[in-house]
Short mmCIF file of C-alpha atoms in Angstrom, two decimals:
data_model
loop_
_atom_site.label_atom_id
_atom_site.label_comp_id
_atom_site.label_asym_id
_atom_site.label_seq_id
_atom_site.Cartn_x
_atom_site.Cartn_y
_atom_site.Cartn_z
CA MET A 148 -0.18 -0.16 -0.04
CA LYS A 149 1.22 3.55 -0.93
CA PHE A 150 0.56 6.44 1.06
CA VAL A 151 1.35 9.97 0.01
CA ILE A 152 1.71 12.80 2.55
CA ALA A 153 1.53 16.31 1.10
CA PRO A 154 0.56 18.76 3.83
CA ASP A 155 1.15 22.60 4.17
CA SER A 156 2.79 23.92 7.56
CA PHE A 157 0.72 24.66 10.65
CA LYS A 158 1.64 28.16 11.29
CA GLY A 159 2.94 28.95 14.61
CA GLY A 160 3.15 25.12 15.11
CA LEU A 161 4.85 23.01 12.61
CA THR A 162 6.85 23.05 9.02
CA ALA A 163 5.19 21.21 6.48
CA LYS A 164 8.19 18.51 6.66
CA GLU A 165 7.47 18.13 10.58
CA VAL A 166 3.46 17.87 9.84
CA ALA A 167 4.29 15.14 7.18
CA ASP A 168 6.31 13.47 9.41
CA ALA A 169 3.92 13.30 12.30
CA ILE A 170 1.29 11.95 9.88
CA SER A 171 3.78 9.45 8.79
CA ASP A 172 4.64 8.04 12.22
CA GLY A 173 0.77 7.56 12.83
CA ILE A 174 0.20 5.78 9.66
CA ARG A 175 3.30 3.53 10.55
CA LYS A 176 1.79 2.49 13.73
CA ILE A 177 -0.77 0.50 11.69
CA PHE A 178 0.81 0.03 8.31
CA ALA A 179 4.43 -0.68 9.15
CA ASP A 180 5.54 -2.11 5.80
CA ALA A 181 3.63 0.48 3.39
CA LYS A 182 5.43 2.81 1.25
CA ILE A 183 5.16 6.44 2.48
CA ASP A 184 6.08 9.36 0.37
CA THR A 185 6.24 12.60 2.46
CA VAL A 186 6.10 15.67 0.23
CA PRO A 187 6.25 19.01 2.20
CA MET A 188 3.93 21.63 0.29
CA ALA A 189 3.13 25.18 0.52
CA ASP A 190 1.10 27.65 -1.79
CA GLY A 191 3.61 30.24 -2.46
CA GLY A 192 3.28 32.22 0.69
CA GLU A 193 4.83 31.82 4.15
CA GLY A 194 6.64 28.39 4.37
CA THR A 195 7.35 28.05 0.76
CA VAL A 196 11.23 28.36 1.03
CA GLN A 197 11.32 25.75 3.90
CA ALA A 198 8.94 23.39 2.10
CA LEU A 199 10.42 23.46 -1.26
CA THR A 200 13.80 23.19 0.32
CA ASP A 201 12.89 20.11 2.13
CA ALA A 202 10.96 18.46 -0.60
CA THR A 203 14.26 18.79 -2.94
CA GLN A 204 16.85 18.10 -0.19
CA GLY A 205 18.17 21.72 -0.92
CA GLN A 206 19.82 23.95 1.27
CA LEU A 207 19.03 27.19 3.09
CA ILE A 208 21.18 30.23 2.99
CA THR A 209 20.84 33.21 5.30
CA GLU A 210 21.95 37.00 4.33
CA SER A 211 21.95 40.15 5.91
CA VAL A 212 20.02 42.66 4.07
CA VAL A 213 18.25 45.82 4.32
CA GLY A 214 15.00 45.47 5.83
CA PRO A 215 11.73 47.39 5.09
CA LEU A 216 12.52 50.32 7.47
CA GLY A 217 16.40 50.56 6.13
CA GLU A 218 17.79 48.56 9.03
CA ASN A 219 19.63 45.27 8.61
CA VAL A 220 17.70 42.22 8.89
CA GLU A 221 18.77 38.55 8.71
CA ALA A 222 16.73 36.84 5.74
CA THR A 223 16.93 33.21 4.62
CA PHE A 224 16.13 31.71 1.22
CA GLY A 225 16.66 28.28 -0.38
CA VAL A 226 18.55 26.77 -3.26
CA LEU A 227 16.56 23.65 -4.35
CA GLY A 228 18.39 20.10 -4.68
CA ASP A 229 18.72 20.65 -8.24
CA GLY A 230 21.09 23.55 -7.55
CA ASN A 231 19.58 25.49 -10.29
CA THR A 232 16.77 26.91 -8.63
CA ALA A 233 16.26 29.39 -5.81
CA VAL A 234 13.09 30.00 -3.88
CA ILE A 235 12.60 33.32 -1.98
CA GLU A 236 9.83 34.97 0.09
CA MET A 237 10.10 38.50 -0.02
CA SER A 238 8.59 38.62 3.39
CA ALA A 239 11.81 37.30 4.61
CA ALA A 240 13.72 40.58 3.82
CA SER A 241 10.80 42.83 3.55
CA GLY A 242 7.74 41.61 5.24
CA ILE A 243 5.20 43.20 7.64
CA GLN A 244 6.70 41.20 10.57
CA TYR A 245 9.62 43.70 10.67
CA VAL A 246 7.19 46.78 11.72
CA ASP A 247 4.47 47.13 14.21
CA GLU A 248 1.89 49.97 14.89
CA HIS A 249 4.43 52.44 15.94
CA THR A 250 6.85 51.89 12.87
CA HIS A 251 4.83 51.03 10.16
CA ASP A 252 4.90 53.64 7.50
CA PRO A 253 4.22 52.65 3.79
CA LEU A 254 5.61 55.91 2.49
CA VAL A 255 9.23 54.83 3.42
CA THR A 256 9.14 51.05 3.57
CA THR A 257 11.30 49.52 0.90
CA THR A 258 11.64 46.23 -1.02
CA TYR A 259 15.51 46.94 -1.19
CA GLY A 260 16.54 43.70 0.85
CA THR A 261 14.40 41.68 -1.72
CA GLY A 262 16.25 42.74 -4.51
CA GLN A 263 19.47 41.91 -2.17
CA LEU A 264 18.33 38.31 -2.06
CA ILE A 265 18.02 37.93 -5.80
CA ILE A 266 21.52 39.18 -6.26
CA SER A 267 22.81 36.74 -3.51
CA ALA A 268 20.65 33.86 -5.17
CA LEU A 269 22.62 34.82 -8.37
CA ASN A 270 25.94 34.85 -6.74
CA HIS A 271 24.86 31.00 -5.81
CA GLY A 272 24.80 30.11 -9.22
CA VAL A 273 21.10 29.47 -9.91
CA LYS A 274 19.74 30.07 -13.14
CA LYS A 275 15.91 30.49 -12.16
CA ILE A 276 14.09 31.88 -9.09
CA ILE A 277 10.89 31.20 -7.55
CA LEU A 278 9.76 34.36 -5.65
CA GLY A 279 6.78 34.29 -3.40
CA ILE A 280 5.43 37.92 -2.78
CA GLY A 281 3.08 37.68 -0.07
CA GLY A 282 3.07 39.50 3.43
CA SER A 283 4.86 42.57 2.43
CA ALA A 284 5.24 45.75 4.60
CA THR A 285 5.76 47.90 1.34
CA ASN A 286 4.13 50.12 -1.06
CA ASP A 287 7.00 51.00 -3.38
CA GLY A 288 6.24 49.38 -6.45
CA GLY A 289 9.21 47.29 -6.14
CA ALA A 290 11.43 50.44 -6.67
CA GLY A 291 13.82 49.30 -3.81
CA MET A 292 14.16 45.91 -5.32
CA ALA A 293 14.82 47.55 -9.00
CA GLN A 294 17.44 49.58 -7.03
CA ALA A 295 19.44 46.74 -5.53
CA ILE A 296 19.76 44.87 -8.87
CA GLY A 297 21.30 47.92 -10.13
CA ALA A 298 18.76 50.21 -11.77
CA ARG A 299 18.84 53.82 -10.95
CA LEU A 300 15.66 55.71 -10.31
CA LEU A 301 16.82 59.41 -10.64
CA ASP A 302 15.19 62.49 -9.81
CA GLU A 303 15.32 66.08 -11.68
CA ASN A 304 18.79 66.61 -10.18
CA GLY A 305 20.14 63.31 -11.47
CA ARG A 306 20.11 61.94 -7.81
CA ASP A 307 18.92 58.47 -6.88
CA LEU A 308 15.70 58.53 -5.22
CA LEU A 309 15.46 57.77 -1.58
CA TYR A 310 13.82 54.56 -0.11
CA GLY A 311 9.80 54.24 -0.23
CA GLY A 312 6.76 54.78 -2.09
CA GLY A 313 6.44 58.44 -1.02
CA GLN A 314 9.40 59.27 -3.19
CA LEU A 315 7.94 58.02 -6.43
CA ASP A 316 6.49 61.38 -7.11
CA LYS A 317 10.02 62.73 -7.82
CA LEU A 318 10.94 60.03 -10.30
CA VAL A 319 11.97 61.69 -13.79
CA THR A 320 14.24 59.13 -15.37
CA ILE A 321 15.01 55.36 -15.12
CA ASN A 322 18.59 54.01 -16.05
CA THR A 323 18.86 50.47 -16.40
CA GLU A 324 22.53 50.53 -17.66
CA ASP A 325 23.98 49.04 -14.47
CA VAL A 326 21.41 46.35 -13.98
CA ASP A 327 23.18 43.09 -13.20
CA PRO A 328 23.48 41.40 -16.57
CA ARG A 329 22.35 37.92 -15.13
CA ILE A 330 19.03 39.42 -14.54
CA GLU A 331 18.23 39.27 -17.95
CA LYS A 332 19.06 35.51 -18.08
CA THR A 333 17.40 34.52 -14.83
CA GLU A 334 13.64 33.48 -15.30
CA ILE A 335 11.88 34.61 -12.31
CA LEU A 336 8.68 33.04 -11.36
CA ILE A 337 6.27 35.00 -9.34
CA ALA A 338 4.22 33.04 -6.91
CA SER A 339 1.16 35.02 -6.24
CA ASP A 340 -2.75 34.66 -6.30
CA VAL A 341 -3.30 38.32 -6.05
CA THR A 342 -4.78 39.81 -9.22
CA ASN A 343 -5.07 43.54 -8.04
CA PRO A 344 -3.72 46.13 -10.51
CA LEU A 345 -1.19 48.52 -9.70
CA THR A 346 -3.61 51.69 -8.93
CA GLY A 347 -7.05 52.50 -8.60
CA SER A 348 -9.92 51.49 -6.53
CA ASN A 349 -8.52 48.05 -6.60
CA GLY A 350 -4.81 48.73 -6.66
CA ALA A 351 -2.04 48.14 -4.37
CA SER A 352 -2.38 51.33 -2.37
CA VAL A 353 -6.30 51.37 -1.78
CA VAL A 354 -6.87 47.64 -1.03
CA PHE A 355 -3.59 46.71 0.73
CA GLY A 356 -2.37 50.01 1.94
CA PRO A 357 -4.54 50.50 5.18
CA GLN A 358 -3.13 47.10 6.63
CA LYS A 359 0.34 48.64 6.15
CA GLY A 360 -0.52 51.59 8.34
CA ALA A 361 -1.75 53.92 5.54
CA THR A 362 -3.92 56.54 6.39
CA GLU A 363 -6.49 58.00 3.72
CA GLU A 364 -4.25 60.79 2.85
CA MET A 365 -1.13 58.48 2.47
CA ILE A 366 -3.32 56.20 0.26
CA LYS A 367 -4.03 59.00 -2.18
CA LYS A 368 -0.53 59.82 -2.47
CA LEU A 369 0.83 56.60 -2.82
CA ASP A 370 -1.74 55.54 -5.46
CA ASN A 371 -0.92 58.90 -7.15
CA ASN A 372 2.88 58.02 -7.07
CA LEU A 373 2.45 54.69 -8.23
CA HIS A 374 0.52 56.25 -11.13
CA HIS A 375 3.43 58.37 -11.93
CA TYR A 376 5.93 55.70 -11.59
CA SER A 377 4.04 53.39 -14.14
CA GLN A 378 4.02 56.29 -16.65
CA ILE A 379 7.91 56.54 -16.09
CA ILE A 380 8.22 52.93 -16.57
CA LYS A 381 6.11 53.13 -20.03
CA LYS A 382 8.08 56.30 -21.15
CA ASP A 383 11.64 54.71 -20.34
CA LEU A 384 11.44 51.23 -20.49
CA GLY A 385 8.31 51.03 -22.90
CA ILE A 386 6.34 48.68 -20.61
CA GLU A 387 2.34 49.03 -19.89
CA LEU A 388 1.84 47.49 -16.48
CA GLU A 389 -0.57 49.82 -14.54
CA ASP A 390 -3.74 47.76 -15.46
CA THR A 391 -1.89 44.33 -15.38
CA PRO A 392 -3.46 41.72 -13.16
CA GLY A 393 -1.06 41.07 -10.35
CA SER A 394 0.77 44.23 -10.94
CA GLY A 395 -0.47 45.62 -7.40
CA ALA A 396 0.90 42.42 -5.40
CA ALA A 397 2.96 43.13 -2.47
CA GLY A 398 2.80 46.89 -2.68
CA GLY A 399 3.47 46.91 -6.25
CA LEU A 400 6.46 44.51 -6.36
CA GLY A 401 4.71 42.71 -8.91
CA ALA A 402 4.89 45.67 -11.28
CA GLY A 403 8.73 46.05 -10.42
CA LEU A 404 9.38 42.49 -11.03
CA LEU A 405 7.54 42.59 -14.29
CA ALA A 406 9.23 45.86 -15.44
CA PHE A 407 12.70 45.12 -14.46
CA THR A 408 13.35 41.38 -14.51
CA ASN A 409 12.64 38.41 -16.70
CA SER A 410 9.66 37.44 -14.86
CA ARG A 411 6.17 36.19 -15.23
CA MET A 412 3.26 35.23 -12.54
CA GLU A 413 2.05 31.80 -11.55
CA LYS A 414 -0.35 30.44 -8.92
CA GLY A 415 1.79 29.57 -5.98
CA ILE A 416 0.55 25.94 -5.45
CA ASP A 417 0.98 25.33 -9.11
CA ILE A 418 4.65 26.28 -8.79
CA VAL A 419 5.10 24.17 -5.81
CA VAL A 420 3.52 21.24 -7.34
CA ASP A 421 5.69 21.49 -10.19
CA TYR A 422 8.91 21.88 -8.39
CA SER A 423 8.25 19.21 -5.73
CA LEU A 424 7.39 16.78 -8.40
CA LEU A 425 4.37 16.08 -6.74
CA GLU A 426 2.42 14.50 -9.80
CA LYS A 427 5.28 12.04 -10.32
CA ARG A 428 4.89 10.92 -6.48
CA LEU A 429 1.20 10.60 -6.96
CA LYS A 430 1.62 7.74 -9.28
CA ASP A 431 0.10 4.50 -7.85
CA ALA A 432 -1.08 6.23 -4.58
CA ASP A 433 -3.56 4.37 -2.53
CA PHE A 434 -4.19 6.97 -0.14
CA VAL A 435 -3.14 10.77 0.08
CA PHE A 436 -2.85 12.89 3.30
CA THR A 437 -2.89 16.62 3.23
CA GLY A 438 -3.40 19.44 5.46
CA GLU A 439 -3.09 22.87 7.08
CA GLY A 440 -3.41 24.69 10.16
CA SER A 441 -7.23 25.93 9.40
CA ILE A 442 -9.32 24.74 6.44
CA ASP A 443 -12.59 26.39 5.32
CA PHE A 444 -14.31 27.32 2.02
CA GLN A 445 -11.53 29.57 0.98
CA THR A 446 -9.21 26.50 0.79
CA LYS A 447 -10.33 26.03 -2.57
CA TYR A 448 -8.89 29.37 -3.88
CA GLY A 449 -5.33 28.20 -4.42
CA LYS A 450 -4.63 26.70 -0.83
CA THR A 451 -2.35 23.96 -0.64
CA PRO A 452 -4.77 20.98 0.50
CA PHE A 453 -7.00 21.80 -2.60
CA GLY A 454 -3.94 21.82 -4.94
CA VAL A 455 -2.76 18.81 -3.81
CA ALA A 456 -6.61 17.21 -3.99
CA LEU A 457 -6.70 18.49 -7.65
CA ALA A 458 -2.98 16.85 -8.61
CA THR A 459 -4.48 13.62 -7.03
CA LYS A 460 -7.55 13.31 -8.93
CA LYS A 461 -5.65 14.17 -11.90
CA ILE A 462 -3.02 11.42 -11.68
CA SER A 463 -4.72 8.70 -9.20
CA PRO A 464 -8.48 9.47 -9.52
CA HIS A 465 -9.14 6.26 -7.33
CA ALA A 466 -7.08 7.64 -4.13
CA PRO A 467 -8.92 9.07 -1.52
CA VAL A 468 -7.76 12.48 -0.29
CA ILE A 469 -7.90 12.87 3.39
CA ALA A 470 -7.37 16.38 5.13
CA LEU A 471 -5.83 16.51 8.48
CA VAL A 472 -6.38 20.10 9.86
CA GLY A 473 -6.06 21.93 13.10
CA ASN A 474 -9.20 23.61 12.68
CA ILE A 475 -12.44 23.25 10.64
CA GLY A 476 -13.89 26.68 9.61
CA GLU A 477 -16.83 27.74 7.65
CA ASN A 478 -18.63 26.24 4.77
CA VAL A 479 -16.36 23.11 4.15
CA GLU A 480 -19.17 21.35 2.46
CA GLU A 481 -17.92 23.64 -0.55
CA LEU A 482 -15.05 21.74 -0.62
CA TYR A 483 -16.60 18.35 -0.47
CA GLU A 484 -19.06 19.47 -3.28
CA THR A 485 -15.85 19.84 -5.56
CA GLY A 486 -15.25 16.11 -5.48
CA ALA A 487 -11.72 16.78 -4.61
CA ILE A 488 -11.23 16.21 -0.99
CA ASP A 489 -12.88 13.09 0.16
CA ALA A 490 -12.71 13.84 4.12
CA ILE A 491 -11.67 16.24 6.61
CA PHE A 492 -10.56 15.57 10.29
CA ALA A 493 -9.60 18.10 12.89
CA ALA A 494 -6.40 17.29 15.02
CA PRO A 495 -7.00 18.55 18.55
CA SER A 496 -7.51 15.81 20.92
CA GLY A 497 -10.05 17.18 23.44
CA ALA A 498 -11.18 20.71 24.56
CA LYS A 499 -7.97 23.19 24.96
CA ASN A 500 -6.89 26.67 24.45
CA LEU A 501 -4.86 27.75 21.30
CA GLU A 502 -1.58 27.73 22.84
CA GLN A 503 -2.12 24.03 24.25
CA ALA A 504 -3.59 23.33 21.05
CA ILE A 505 -0.15 24.43 19.20
CA LYS A 506 2.21 22.75 21.91
CA ASP A 507 0.16 19.57 21.22
CA THR A 508 0.00 19.72 17.49
CA ARG A 509 2.67 17.11 16.63
CA ASN A 510 1.25 14.46 19.07
CA ASP A 511 -2.46 15.04 17.96
CA LEU A 512 -1.64 14.74 14.30
CA SER A 513 0.38 11.52 14.78
CA LEU A 514 -2.50 10.09 16.90
CA LEU A 515 -5.27 11.29 14.31
CA ALA A 516 -3.23 9.83 11.57
CA GLU A 517 -3.19 6.54 13.67
CA ASN A 518 -6.88 6.57 13.89
CA VAL A 519 -7.70 7.20 10.30
CA ALA A 520 -5.44 4.49 9.61
CA ARG A 521 -7.09 2.04 11.86
CA LEU A 522 -10.35 2.88 9.95
CA ILE A 523 -8.73 1.94 6.71
CA ALA A 524 -7.22 -1.24 8.05
CA SER A 525 -10.72 -2.11 9.19
CA THR A 526 -12.21 -1.70 5.75
CA GLU A 527 -9.57 -4.16 4.37
CA LYS A 528 -10.62 -7.13 7.01
#
């Protein structure tokens, strides 16, 4: 019998690999001789670096880079087992975790550190980069990232702009002569499910600015500045991207990547399915276990368990897909209605507060997997 275990992380509790190992331990208690293939997964957001690095036996690399407020931070990215592909989460360098209610200011926060991680990845010899762009503290249109890879964003006096989306109204000229020549030769896959344009009522500033500390006045300024920025990009680079779906992702980093690098956008889960070789590993599977910390109807919009389920139904349609989760949320019947996920079970063993539930996650997952395996075994007698 073959089990494929392909879960996401349980945020605040276990990495995807730790979740997979816990489920595997539970199944082994009942099916000691079964073939079990653990495939740590993610959907392009938090945990993607760890999951893909674990899934491909790659290595993690930590660099000191410029954080969103201009301070130095330690940021980690991964080089996959093929040695040719890096996986980066922009939040590692430019994420919202580096600011708080007293320091958040999207007028000044920068994506410079994300650009530094791109250069570091190139220095490690990669030819392709997977870049997850969720969880940003920034609204600079990727201007900082562009500066870090060598682009010069100049004001009317020929001086380089300072950090932050609040400076973009001063932009007069873009000079790309000093952009690292490796950038053009490196394919960047932008892992994002965000379809917002750069500006306007559905744009980066209006939709995402408030969660980054933007007041109504700031939002107007940032939106106008990103419009101006897009016009200069159109003038100097010949690229029209203001209304491009996804250009507003991560405070406009999507636009910056599309303008200054050889990049394209893909759904995060699709990228992880591809690079983890999940479909190959699903062949001949009898049962597939997946999971995430909390599951609800939104899971069908690009979250890991649904992506794993769709891949399973494509490759091994006879294999039941079982989701083991920390919490079952609203309207999960919508997941059943898709026909992709066959059963969902919550892990907590008894009533407990969130802190205790997180502490008990590994043991509870292992026990739950064992109990599900017992049910499977009972049907085969």
